[in-house]
PDB file of C-alpha atoms in Angstrom:
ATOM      1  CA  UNK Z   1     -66.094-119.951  28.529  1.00 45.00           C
ATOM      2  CA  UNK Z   2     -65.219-117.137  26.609  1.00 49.00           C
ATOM      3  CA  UNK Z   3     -63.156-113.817  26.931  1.00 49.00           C
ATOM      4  CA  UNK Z   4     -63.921-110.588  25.518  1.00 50.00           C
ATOM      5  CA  UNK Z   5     -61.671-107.399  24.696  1.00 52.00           C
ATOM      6  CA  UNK Z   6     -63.343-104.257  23.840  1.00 56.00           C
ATOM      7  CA  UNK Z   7     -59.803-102.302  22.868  1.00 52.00           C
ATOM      8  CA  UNK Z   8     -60.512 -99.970  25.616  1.00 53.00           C
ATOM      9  CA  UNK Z   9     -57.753 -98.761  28.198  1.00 53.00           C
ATOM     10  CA  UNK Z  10     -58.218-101.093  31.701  1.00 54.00           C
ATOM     11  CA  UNK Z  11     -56.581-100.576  34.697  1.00 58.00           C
ATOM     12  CA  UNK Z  12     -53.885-103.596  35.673  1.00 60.00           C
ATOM     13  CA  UNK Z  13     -54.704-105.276  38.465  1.00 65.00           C
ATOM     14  CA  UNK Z  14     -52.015-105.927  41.980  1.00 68.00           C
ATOM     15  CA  UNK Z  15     -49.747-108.412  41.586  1.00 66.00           C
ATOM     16  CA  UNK Z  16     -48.555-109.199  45.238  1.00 70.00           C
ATOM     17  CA  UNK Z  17     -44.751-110.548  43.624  1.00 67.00           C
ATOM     18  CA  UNK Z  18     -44.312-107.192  42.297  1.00 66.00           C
ATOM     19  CA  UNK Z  19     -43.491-103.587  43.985  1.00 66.00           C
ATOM     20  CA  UNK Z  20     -41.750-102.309  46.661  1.00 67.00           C
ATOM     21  CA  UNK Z  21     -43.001-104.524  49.227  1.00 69.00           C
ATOM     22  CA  UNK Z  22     -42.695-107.815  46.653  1.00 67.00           C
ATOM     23  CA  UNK Z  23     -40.343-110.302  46.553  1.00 68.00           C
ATOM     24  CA  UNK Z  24     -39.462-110.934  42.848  1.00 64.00           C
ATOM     25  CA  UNK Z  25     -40.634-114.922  43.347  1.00 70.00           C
ATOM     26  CA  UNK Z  26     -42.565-115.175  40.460  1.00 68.00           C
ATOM     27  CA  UNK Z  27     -42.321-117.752  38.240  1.00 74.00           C
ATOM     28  CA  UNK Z  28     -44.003-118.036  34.790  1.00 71.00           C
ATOM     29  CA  UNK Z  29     -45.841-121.130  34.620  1.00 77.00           C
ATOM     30  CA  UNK Z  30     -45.099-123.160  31.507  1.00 82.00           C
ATOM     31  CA  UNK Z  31     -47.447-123.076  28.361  1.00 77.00           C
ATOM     32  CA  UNK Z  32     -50.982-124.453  28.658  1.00 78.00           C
ATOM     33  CA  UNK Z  33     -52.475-126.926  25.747  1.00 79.00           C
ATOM     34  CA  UNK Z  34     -55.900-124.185  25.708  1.00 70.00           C
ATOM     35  CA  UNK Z  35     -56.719-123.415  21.698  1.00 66.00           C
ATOM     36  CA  UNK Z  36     -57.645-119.726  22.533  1.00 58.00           C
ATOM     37  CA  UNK Z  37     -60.367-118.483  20.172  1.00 59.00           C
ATOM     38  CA  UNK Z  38     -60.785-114.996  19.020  1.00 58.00           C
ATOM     39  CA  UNK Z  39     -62.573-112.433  16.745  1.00 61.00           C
ATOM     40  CA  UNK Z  40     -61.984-108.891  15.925  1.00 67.00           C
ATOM     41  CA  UNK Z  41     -64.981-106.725  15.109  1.00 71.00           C
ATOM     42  CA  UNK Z  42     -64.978-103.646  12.386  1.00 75.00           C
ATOM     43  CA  UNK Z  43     -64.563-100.493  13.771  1.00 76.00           C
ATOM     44  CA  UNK Z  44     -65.695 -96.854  12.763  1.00 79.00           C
ATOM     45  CA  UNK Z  45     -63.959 -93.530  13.026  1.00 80.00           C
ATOM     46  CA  UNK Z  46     -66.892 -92.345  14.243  1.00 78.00           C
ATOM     47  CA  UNK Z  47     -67.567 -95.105  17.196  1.00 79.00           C
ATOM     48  CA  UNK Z  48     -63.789 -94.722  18.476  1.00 81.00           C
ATOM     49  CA  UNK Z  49     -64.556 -91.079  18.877  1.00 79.00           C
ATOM     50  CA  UNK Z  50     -67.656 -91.530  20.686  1.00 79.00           C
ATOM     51  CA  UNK Z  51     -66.497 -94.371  22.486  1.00 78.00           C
ATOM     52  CA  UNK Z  52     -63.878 -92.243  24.173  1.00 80.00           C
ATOM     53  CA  UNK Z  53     -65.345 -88.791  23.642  1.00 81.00           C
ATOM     54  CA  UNK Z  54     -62.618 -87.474  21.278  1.00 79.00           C
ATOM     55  CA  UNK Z  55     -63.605 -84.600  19.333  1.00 74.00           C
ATOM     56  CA  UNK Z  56     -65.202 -85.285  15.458  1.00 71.00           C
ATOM     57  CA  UNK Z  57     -62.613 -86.434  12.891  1.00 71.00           C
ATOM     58  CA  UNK Z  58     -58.965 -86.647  15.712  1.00 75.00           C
ATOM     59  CA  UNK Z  59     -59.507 -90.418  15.109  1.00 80.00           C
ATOM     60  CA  UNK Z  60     -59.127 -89.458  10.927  1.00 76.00           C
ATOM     61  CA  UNK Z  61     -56.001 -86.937  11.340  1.00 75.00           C
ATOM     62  CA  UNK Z  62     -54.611 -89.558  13.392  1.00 79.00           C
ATOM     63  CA  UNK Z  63     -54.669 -92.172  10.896  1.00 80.00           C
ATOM     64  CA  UNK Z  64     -53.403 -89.064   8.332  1.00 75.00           C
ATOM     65  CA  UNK Z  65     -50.176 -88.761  10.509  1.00 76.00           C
ATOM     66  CA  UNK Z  66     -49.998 -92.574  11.693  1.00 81.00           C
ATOM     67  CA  UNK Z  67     -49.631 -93.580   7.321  1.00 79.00           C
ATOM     68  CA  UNK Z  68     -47.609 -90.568   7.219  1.00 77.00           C
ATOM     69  CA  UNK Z  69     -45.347 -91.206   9.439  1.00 78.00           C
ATOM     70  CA  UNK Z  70     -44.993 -94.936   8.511  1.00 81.00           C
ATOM     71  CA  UNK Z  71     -44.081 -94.106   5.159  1.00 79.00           C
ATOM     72  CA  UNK Z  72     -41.173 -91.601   6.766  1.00 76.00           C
ATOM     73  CA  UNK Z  73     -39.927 -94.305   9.066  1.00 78.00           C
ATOM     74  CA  UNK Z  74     -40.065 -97.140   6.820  1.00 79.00           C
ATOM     75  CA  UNK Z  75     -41.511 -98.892   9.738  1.00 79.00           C
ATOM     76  CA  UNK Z  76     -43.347-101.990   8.686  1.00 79.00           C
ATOM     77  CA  UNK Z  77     -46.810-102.219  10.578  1.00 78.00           C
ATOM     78  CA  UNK Z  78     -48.425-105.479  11.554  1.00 73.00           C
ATOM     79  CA  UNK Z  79     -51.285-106.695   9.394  1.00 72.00           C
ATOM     80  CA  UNK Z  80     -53.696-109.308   9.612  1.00 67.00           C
ATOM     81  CA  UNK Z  81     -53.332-112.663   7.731  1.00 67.00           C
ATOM     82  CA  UNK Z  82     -55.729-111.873   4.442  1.00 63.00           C
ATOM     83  CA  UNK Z  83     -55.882-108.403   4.896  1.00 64.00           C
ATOM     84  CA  UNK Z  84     -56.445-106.036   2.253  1.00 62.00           C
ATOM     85  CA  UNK Z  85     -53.072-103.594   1.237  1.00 59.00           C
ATOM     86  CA  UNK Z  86     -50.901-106.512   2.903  1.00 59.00           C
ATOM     87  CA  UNK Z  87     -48.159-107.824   0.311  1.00 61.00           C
ATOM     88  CA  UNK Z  88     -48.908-110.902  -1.472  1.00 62.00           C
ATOM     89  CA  UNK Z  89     -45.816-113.433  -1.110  1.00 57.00           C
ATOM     90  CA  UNK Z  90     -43.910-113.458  -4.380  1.00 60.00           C
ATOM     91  CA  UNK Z  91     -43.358-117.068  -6.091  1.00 56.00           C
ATOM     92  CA  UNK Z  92     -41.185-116.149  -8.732  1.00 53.00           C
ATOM     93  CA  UNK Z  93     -38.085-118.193  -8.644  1.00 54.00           C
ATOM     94  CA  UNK Z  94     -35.043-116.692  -7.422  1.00 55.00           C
ATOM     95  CA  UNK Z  95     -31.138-117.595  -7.736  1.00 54.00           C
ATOM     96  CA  UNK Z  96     -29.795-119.585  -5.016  1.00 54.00           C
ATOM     97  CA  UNK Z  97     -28.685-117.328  -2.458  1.00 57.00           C
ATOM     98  CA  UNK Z  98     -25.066-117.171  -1.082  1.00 56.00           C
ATOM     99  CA  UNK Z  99     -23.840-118.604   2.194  1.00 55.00           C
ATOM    100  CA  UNK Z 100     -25.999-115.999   5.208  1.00 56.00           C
ATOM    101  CA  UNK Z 101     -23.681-113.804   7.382  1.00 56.00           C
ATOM    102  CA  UNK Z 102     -24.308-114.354  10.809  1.00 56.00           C
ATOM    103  CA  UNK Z 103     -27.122-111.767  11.573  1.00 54.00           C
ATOM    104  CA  UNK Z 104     -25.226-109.088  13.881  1.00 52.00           C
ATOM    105  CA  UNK Z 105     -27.198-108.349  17.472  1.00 51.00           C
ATOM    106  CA  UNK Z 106     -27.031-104.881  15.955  1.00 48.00           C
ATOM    107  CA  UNK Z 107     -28.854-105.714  13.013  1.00 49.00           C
ATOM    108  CA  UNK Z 108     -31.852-108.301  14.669  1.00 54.00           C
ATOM    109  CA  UNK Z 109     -32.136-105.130  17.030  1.00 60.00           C
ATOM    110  CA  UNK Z 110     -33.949-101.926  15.470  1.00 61.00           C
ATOM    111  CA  UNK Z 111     -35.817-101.434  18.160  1.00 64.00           C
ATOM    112  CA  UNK Z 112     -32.983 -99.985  20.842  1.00 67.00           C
ATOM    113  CA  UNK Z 113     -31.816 -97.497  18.076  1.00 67.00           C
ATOM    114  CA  UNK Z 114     -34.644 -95.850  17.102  1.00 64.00           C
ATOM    115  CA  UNK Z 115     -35.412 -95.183  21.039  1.00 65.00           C
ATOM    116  CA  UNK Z 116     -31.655 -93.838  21.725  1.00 70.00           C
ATOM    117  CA  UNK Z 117     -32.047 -91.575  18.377  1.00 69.00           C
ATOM    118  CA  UNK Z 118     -33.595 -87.624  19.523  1.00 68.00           C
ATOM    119  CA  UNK Z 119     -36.566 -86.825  18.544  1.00 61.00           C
ATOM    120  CA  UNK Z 120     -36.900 -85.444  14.744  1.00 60.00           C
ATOM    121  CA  UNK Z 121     -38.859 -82.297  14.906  1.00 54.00           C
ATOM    122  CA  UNK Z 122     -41.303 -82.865  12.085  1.00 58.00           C
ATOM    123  CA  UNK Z 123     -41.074 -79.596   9.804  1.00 59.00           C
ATOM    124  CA  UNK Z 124     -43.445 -78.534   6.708  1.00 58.00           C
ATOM    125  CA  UNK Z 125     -44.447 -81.200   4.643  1.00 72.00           C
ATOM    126  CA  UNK Z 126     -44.966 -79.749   1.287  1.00 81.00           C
ATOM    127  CA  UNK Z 127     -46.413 -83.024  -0.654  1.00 81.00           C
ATOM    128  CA  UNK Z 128     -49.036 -82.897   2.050  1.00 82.00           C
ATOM    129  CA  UNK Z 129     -50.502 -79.459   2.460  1.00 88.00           C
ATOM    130  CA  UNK Z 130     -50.595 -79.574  -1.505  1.00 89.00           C
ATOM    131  CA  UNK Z 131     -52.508 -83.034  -1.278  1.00 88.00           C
ATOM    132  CA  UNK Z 132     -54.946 -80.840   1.122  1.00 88.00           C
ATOM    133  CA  UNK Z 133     -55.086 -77.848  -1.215  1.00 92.00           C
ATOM    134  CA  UNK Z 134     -55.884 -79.597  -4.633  1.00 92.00           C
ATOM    135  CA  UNK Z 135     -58.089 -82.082  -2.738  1.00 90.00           C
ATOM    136  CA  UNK Z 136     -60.080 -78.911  -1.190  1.00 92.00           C
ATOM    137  CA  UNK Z 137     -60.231 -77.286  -4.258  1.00 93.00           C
ATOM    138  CA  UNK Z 138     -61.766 -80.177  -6.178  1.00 92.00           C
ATOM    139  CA  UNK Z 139     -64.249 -80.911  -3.612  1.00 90.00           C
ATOM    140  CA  UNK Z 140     -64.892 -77.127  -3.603  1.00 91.00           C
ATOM    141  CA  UNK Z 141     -65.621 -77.447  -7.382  1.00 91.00           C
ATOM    142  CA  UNK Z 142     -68.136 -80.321  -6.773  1.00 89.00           C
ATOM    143  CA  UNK Z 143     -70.086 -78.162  -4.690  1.00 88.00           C
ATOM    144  CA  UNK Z 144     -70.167 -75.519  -7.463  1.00 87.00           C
ATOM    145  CA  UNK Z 145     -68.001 -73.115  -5.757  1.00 89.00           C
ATOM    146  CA  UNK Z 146     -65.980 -70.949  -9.046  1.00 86.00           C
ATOM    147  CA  UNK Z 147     -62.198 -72.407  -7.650  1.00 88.00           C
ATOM    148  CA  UNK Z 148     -59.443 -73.099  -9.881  1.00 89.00           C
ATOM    149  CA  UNK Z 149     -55.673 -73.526  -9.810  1.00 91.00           C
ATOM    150  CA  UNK Z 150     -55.038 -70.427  -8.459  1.00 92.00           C
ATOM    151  CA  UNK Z 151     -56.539 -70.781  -5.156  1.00 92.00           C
ATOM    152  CA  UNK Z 152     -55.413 -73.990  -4.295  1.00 93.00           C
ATOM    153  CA  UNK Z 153     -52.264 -72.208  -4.467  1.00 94.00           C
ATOM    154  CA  UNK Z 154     -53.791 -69.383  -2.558  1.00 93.00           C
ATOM    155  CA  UNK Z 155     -54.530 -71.500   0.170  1.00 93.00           C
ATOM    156  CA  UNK Z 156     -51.270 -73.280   0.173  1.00 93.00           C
ATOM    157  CA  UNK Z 157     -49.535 -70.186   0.613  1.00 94.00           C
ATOM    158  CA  UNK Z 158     -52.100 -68.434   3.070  1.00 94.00           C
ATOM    159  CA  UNK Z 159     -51.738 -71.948   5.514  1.00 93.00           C
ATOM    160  CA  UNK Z 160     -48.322 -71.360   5.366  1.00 91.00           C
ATOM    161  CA  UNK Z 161     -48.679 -67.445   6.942  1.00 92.00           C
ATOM    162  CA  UNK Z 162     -51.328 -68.243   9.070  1.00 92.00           C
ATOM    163  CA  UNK Z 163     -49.150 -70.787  11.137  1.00 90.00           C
ATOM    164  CA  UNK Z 164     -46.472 -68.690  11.157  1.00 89.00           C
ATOM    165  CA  UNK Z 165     -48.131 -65.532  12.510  1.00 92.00           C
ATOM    166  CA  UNK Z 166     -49.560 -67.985  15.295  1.00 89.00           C
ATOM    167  CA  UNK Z 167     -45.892 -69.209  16.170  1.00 88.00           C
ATOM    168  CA  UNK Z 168     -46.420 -72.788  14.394  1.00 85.00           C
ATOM    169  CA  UNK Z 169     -43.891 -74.686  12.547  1.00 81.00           C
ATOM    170  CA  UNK Z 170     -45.771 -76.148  10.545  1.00 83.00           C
ATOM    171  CA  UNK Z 171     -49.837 -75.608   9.188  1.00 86.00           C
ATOM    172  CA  UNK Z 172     -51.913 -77.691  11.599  1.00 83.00           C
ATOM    173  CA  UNK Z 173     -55.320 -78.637   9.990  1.00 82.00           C
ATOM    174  CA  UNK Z 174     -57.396 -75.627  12.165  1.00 84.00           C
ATOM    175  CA  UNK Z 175     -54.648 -73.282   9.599  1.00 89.00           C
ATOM    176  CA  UNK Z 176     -55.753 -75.285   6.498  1.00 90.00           C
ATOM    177  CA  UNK Z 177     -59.224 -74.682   7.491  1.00 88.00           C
ATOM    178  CA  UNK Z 178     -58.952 -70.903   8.060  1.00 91.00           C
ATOM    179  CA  UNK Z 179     -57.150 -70.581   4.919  1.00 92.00           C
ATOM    180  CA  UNK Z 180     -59.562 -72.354   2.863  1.00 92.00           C
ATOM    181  CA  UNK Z 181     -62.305 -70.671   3.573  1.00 90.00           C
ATOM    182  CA  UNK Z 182     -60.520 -67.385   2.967  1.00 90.00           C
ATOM    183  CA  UNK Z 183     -59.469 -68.050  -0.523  1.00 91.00           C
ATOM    184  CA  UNK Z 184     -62.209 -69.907  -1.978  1.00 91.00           C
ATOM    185  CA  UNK Z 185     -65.475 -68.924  -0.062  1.00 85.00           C
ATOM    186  CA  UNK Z 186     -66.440 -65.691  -1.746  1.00 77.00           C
ATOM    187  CA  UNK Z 187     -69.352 -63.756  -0.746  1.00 73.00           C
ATOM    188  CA  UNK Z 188     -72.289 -66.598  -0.935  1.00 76.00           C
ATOM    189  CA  UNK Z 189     -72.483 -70.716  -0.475  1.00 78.00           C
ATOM    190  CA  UNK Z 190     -73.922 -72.105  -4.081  1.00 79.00           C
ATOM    191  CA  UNK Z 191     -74.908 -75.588  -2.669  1.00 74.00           C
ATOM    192  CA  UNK Z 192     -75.700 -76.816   0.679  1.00 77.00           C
ATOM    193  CA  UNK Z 193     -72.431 -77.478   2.013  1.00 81.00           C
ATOM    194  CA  UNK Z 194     -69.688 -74.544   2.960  1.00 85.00           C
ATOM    195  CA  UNK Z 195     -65.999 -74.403   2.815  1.00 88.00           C
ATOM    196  CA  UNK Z 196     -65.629 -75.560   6.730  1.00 84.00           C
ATOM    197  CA  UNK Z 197     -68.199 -78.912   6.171  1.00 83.00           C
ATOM    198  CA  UNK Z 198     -65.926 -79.165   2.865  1.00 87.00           C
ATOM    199  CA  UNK Z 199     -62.823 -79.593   5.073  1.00 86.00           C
ATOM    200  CA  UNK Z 200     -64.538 -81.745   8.222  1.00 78.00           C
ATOM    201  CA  UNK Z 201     -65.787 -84.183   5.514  1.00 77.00           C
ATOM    202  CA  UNK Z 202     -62.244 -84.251   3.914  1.00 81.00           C
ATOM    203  CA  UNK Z 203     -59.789 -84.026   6.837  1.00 76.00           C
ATOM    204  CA  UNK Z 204     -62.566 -86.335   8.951  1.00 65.00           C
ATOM    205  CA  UNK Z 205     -64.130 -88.468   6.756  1.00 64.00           C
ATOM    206  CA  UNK Z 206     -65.308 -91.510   8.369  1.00 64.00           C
ATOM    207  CA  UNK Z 207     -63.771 -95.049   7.830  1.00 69.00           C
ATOM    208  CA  UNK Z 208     -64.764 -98.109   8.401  1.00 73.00           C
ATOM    209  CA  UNK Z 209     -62.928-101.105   9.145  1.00 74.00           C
ATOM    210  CA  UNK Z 210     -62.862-104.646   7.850  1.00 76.00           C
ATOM    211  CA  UNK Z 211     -61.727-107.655   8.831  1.00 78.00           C
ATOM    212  CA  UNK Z 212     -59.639-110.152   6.323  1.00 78.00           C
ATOM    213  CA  UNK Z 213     -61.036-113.734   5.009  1.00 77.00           C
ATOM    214  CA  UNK Z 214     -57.964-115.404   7.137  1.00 77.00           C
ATOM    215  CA  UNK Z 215     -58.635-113.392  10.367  1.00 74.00           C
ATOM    216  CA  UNK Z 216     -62.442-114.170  10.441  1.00 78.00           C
ATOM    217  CA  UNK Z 217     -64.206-115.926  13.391  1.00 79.00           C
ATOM    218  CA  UNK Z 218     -64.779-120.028  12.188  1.00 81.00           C
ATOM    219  CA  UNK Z 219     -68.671-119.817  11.978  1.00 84.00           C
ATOM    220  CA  UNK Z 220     -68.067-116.584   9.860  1.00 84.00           C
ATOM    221  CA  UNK Z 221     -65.728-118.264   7.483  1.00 85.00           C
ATOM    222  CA  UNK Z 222     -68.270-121.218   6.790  1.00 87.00           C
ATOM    223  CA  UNK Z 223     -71.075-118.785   5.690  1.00 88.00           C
ATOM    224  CA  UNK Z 224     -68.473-117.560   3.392  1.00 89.00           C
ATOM    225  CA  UNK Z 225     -67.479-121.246   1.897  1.00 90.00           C
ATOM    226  CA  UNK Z 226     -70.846-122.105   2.183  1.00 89.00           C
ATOM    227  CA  UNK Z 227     -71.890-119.219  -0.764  1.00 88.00           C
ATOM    228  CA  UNK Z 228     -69.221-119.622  -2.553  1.00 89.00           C
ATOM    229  CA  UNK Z 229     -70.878-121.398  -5.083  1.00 88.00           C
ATOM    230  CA  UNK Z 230     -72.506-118.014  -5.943  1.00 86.00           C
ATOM    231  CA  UNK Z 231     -68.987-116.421  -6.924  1.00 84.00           C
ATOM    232  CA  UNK Z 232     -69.658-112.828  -5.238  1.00 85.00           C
ATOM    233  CA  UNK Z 233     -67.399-111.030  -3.258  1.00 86.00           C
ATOM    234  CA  UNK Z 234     -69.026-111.049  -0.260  1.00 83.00           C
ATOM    235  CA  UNK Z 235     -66.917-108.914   1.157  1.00 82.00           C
ATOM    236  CA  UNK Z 236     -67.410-106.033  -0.668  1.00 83.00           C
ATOM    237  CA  UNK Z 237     -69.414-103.342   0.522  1.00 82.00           C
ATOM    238  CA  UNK Z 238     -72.554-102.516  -1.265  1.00 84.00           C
ATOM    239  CA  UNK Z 239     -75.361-104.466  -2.447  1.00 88.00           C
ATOM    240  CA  UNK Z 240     -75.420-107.626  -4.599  1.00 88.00           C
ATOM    241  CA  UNK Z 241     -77.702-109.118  -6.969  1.00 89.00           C
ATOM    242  CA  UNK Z 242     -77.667-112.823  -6.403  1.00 87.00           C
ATOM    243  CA  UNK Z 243     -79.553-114.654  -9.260  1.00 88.00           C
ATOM    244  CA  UNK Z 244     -80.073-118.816  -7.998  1.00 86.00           C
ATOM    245  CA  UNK Z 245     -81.227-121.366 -10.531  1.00 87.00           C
ATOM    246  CA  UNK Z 246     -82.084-124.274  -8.748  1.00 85.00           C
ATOM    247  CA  UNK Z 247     -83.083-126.539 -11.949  1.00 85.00           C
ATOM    248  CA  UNK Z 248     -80.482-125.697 -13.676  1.00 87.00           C
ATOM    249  CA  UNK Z 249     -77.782-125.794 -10.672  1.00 88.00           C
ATOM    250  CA  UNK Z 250     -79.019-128.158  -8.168  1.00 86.00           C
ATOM    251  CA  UNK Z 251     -75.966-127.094  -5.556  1.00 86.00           C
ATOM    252  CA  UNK Z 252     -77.588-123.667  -5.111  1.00 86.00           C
ATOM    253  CA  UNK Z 253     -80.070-125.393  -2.686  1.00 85.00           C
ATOM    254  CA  UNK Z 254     -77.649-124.926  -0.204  1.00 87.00           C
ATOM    255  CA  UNK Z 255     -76.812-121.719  -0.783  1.00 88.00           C
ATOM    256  CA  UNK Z 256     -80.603-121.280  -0.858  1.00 88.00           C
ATOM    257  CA  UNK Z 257     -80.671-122.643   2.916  1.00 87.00           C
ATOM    258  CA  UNK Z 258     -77.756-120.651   4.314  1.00 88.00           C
ATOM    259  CA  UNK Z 259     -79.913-117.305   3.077  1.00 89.00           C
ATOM    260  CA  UNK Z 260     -82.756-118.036   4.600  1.00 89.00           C
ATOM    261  CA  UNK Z 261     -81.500-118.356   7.746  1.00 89.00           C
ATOM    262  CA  UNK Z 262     -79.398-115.315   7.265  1.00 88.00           C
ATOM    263  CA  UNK Z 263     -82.696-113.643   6.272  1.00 88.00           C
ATOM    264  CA  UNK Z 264     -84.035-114.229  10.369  1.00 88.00           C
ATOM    265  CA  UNK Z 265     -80.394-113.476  11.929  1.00 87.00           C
ATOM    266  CA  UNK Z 266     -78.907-110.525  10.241  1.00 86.00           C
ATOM    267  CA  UNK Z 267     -80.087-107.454  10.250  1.00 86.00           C
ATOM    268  CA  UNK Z 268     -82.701-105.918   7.943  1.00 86.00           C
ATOM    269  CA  UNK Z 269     -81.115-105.653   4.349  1.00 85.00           C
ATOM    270  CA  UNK Z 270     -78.288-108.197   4.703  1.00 87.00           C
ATOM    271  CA  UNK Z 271     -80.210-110.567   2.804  1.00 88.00           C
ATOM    272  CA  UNK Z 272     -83.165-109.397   1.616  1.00 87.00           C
ATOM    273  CA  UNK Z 273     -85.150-111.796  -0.604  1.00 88.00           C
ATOM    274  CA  UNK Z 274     -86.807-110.219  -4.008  1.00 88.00           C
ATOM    275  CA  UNK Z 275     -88.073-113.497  -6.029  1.00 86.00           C
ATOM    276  CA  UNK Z 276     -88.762-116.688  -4.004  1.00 83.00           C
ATOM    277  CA  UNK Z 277     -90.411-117.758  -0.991  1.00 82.00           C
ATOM    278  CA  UNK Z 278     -90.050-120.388   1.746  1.00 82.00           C
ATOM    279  CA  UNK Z 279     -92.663-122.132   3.172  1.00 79.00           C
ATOM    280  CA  UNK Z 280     -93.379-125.171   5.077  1.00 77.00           C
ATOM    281  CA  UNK Z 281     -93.220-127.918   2.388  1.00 75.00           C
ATOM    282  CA  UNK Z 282     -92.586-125.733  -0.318  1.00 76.00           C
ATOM    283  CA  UNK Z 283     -89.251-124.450  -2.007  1.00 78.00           C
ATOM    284  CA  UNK Z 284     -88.534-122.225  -5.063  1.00 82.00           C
ATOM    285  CA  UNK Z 285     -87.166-122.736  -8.136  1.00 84.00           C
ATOM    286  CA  UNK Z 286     -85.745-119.743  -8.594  1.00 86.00           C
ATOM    287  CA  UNK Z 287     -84.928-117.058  -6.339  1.00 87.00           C
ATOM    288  CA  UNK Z 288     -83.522-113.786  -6.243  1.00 89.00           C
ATOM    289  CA  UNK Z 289     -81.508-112.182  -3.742  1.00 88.00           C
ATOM    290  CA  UNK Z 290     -79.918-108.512  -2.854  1.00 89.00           C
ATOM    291  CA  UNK Z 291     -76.855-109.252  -0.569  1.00 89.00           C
ATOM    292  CA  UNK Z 292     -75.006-106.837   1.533  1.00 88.00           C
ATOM    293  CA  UNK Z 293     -72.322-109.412   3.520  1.00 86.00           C
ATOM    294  CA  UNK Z 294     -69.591-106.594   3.440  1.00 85.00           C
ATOM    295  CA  UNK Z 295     -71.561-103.825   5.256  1.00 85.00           C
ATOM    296  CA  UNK Z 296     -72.875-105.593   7.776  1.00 85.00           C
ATOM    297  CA  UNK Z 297     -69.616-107.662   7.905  1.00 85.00           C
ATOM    298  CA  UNK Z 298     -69.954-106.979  11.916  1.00 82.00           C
ATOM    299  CA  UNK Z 299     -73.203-108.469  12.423  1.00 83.00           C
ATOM    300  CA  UNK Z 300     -71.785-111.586  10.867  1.00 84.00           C
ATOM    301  CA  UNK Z 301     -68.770-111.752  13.147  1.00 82.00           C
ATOM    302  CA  UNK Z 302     -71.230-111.224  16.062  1.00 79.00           C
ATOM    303  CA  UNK Z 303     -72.839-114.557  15.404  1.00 78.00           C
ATOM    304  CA  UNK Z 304     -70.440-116.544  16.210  1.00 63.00           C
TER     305      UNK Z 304
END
């Protein structure tokens, strides 16, 4: 028995106890002794937008605004056990704290005064629209477009007046756009790419997920103990070079196994053998492997 949760929106289903016409008898049954088993599979950018038909990079400015306005807030988000950018615990050793306070209902609550505080109107972030213009302007450079200092300042300044002549209070990303591509694109495109693919690729560069050691599915985590022995980060993305010396390190023969049978359930490149070949009866000495764990890190989870 399983259950499975794609992250999309469902629609709750009746509950008689409930409503108008209910009479508010329900009672919570008490904790059942079920070990619930779950996974979480990498996402894309790209596959949340076409998964619910959102236009090309919303899903990146999103994430833009969501860091943003974590960082603003000083709102702590929740992260996975393992995770990478999550805080390692510190183990220095610290004085021996004083006798707590009593923690004040005001001060366990954060919750009830940030929904009773107005709205902030969020007004021109500087820092940002000058990230946008110096990142434009070196990508614009890479493309072998003639920009320099100046019109990163140009097009700070220009995003600035075009959002206020169309009644905005602050640049929206359709202002940095228009901007850019009046300041830096002069009269002809010297590579293959123009100022507006400059800015999609930069304000909606795809991103893809991936899921922390700690937070992996069990049968995931024991392919990842399993190769340990051949001290790779497996989940990095990119290819590996795996070099395995069987006469010299005998424990590599299990290793050995696990990639073979990776080799006939992953997908094409995951494991791709280069030296070494296994046959009925037969098994190499040596073998050489190009792994790519980390990029098909989904494949993996969907294993198990």
């Amino acid at each position: 028995d399983c259950l499975y949760v794609c992250g999309a929106f469902h629609a709750a289903s009746r509950v008689d106890e409930f409503g108008v016409a209910g009479g508010g008898s329900f009672d919570v049954s008490p904790r059942s002794a079920t070990t619930w088993q779950y996974g979480l599979i990498p996402s894309s950018h790209a596959a949340i937008e076409a998964q619910f038909g959102l236009a090309s990079g919303s899903v990146s400015i999103a994430a833009t605004q969501w860091a943003k306005n974590l960082k603003r807030t000083r709102v702590q988000p929740y992260r996975l056990a393992g995770q990478d950018g999550a805080k390692k615990p510190r183990t220095a050793k610290k004085a021996a704290p004083a006798a707590p306070a009593p923690p004040s209902e005001a001060a366990a609550d954060r919750l009830s005064g940030f929904l009773r505080r107005p709205p902030v109107l969020d007004t021109l972030d500087e820092a940002e629209l000058l990230g946008w213009s110096v990142d434009i302007v070196r990508a614009a450079r890479r493309s072998g477009y003639a920009a320099s200092t100046a019109d990163a300042i140009a097009v700070f300044e220009t995003s600035i007046l075009l959002a206020g002549m169309r009644d905005r209070a602050k640049p929206t990303p359709y202002d940095f756009q228009d901007a850019a591509i009046t300041c830096i694109e002069k009269d002809s495109v010297p590579g293959r790419r123009d100022v507006r693919r400059l800015v999609e690729i930069m304000m909606g560069g795809d991103r893809i997920g991936r899921v922390g050691y700690d937070a992996l599915p069990p049968l995931a985590r024991d392919v990842h103990d399993r190769l340990a022995p051949l001290e790779l980060k497996l989940q990095q993305r990119g290819v590996q070079r795996a070099l395995l010396d069987m006469n010299a390190r005998p424990e590599l023969g299990a290793c050995s196994d696990v990639l073979w049978m990776l080799r006939r359930l992953m997908p094409h490149g995951a494991a791709r053998p280069i030296m070494g070949e296994r046959k009925l009866g037969e098994r190499s000495i040596q073998e050489s492997w190009d792994l790519a764990l980390g990029t098909h890190q989904r494949a993996l989870i969907e294993l198990g």
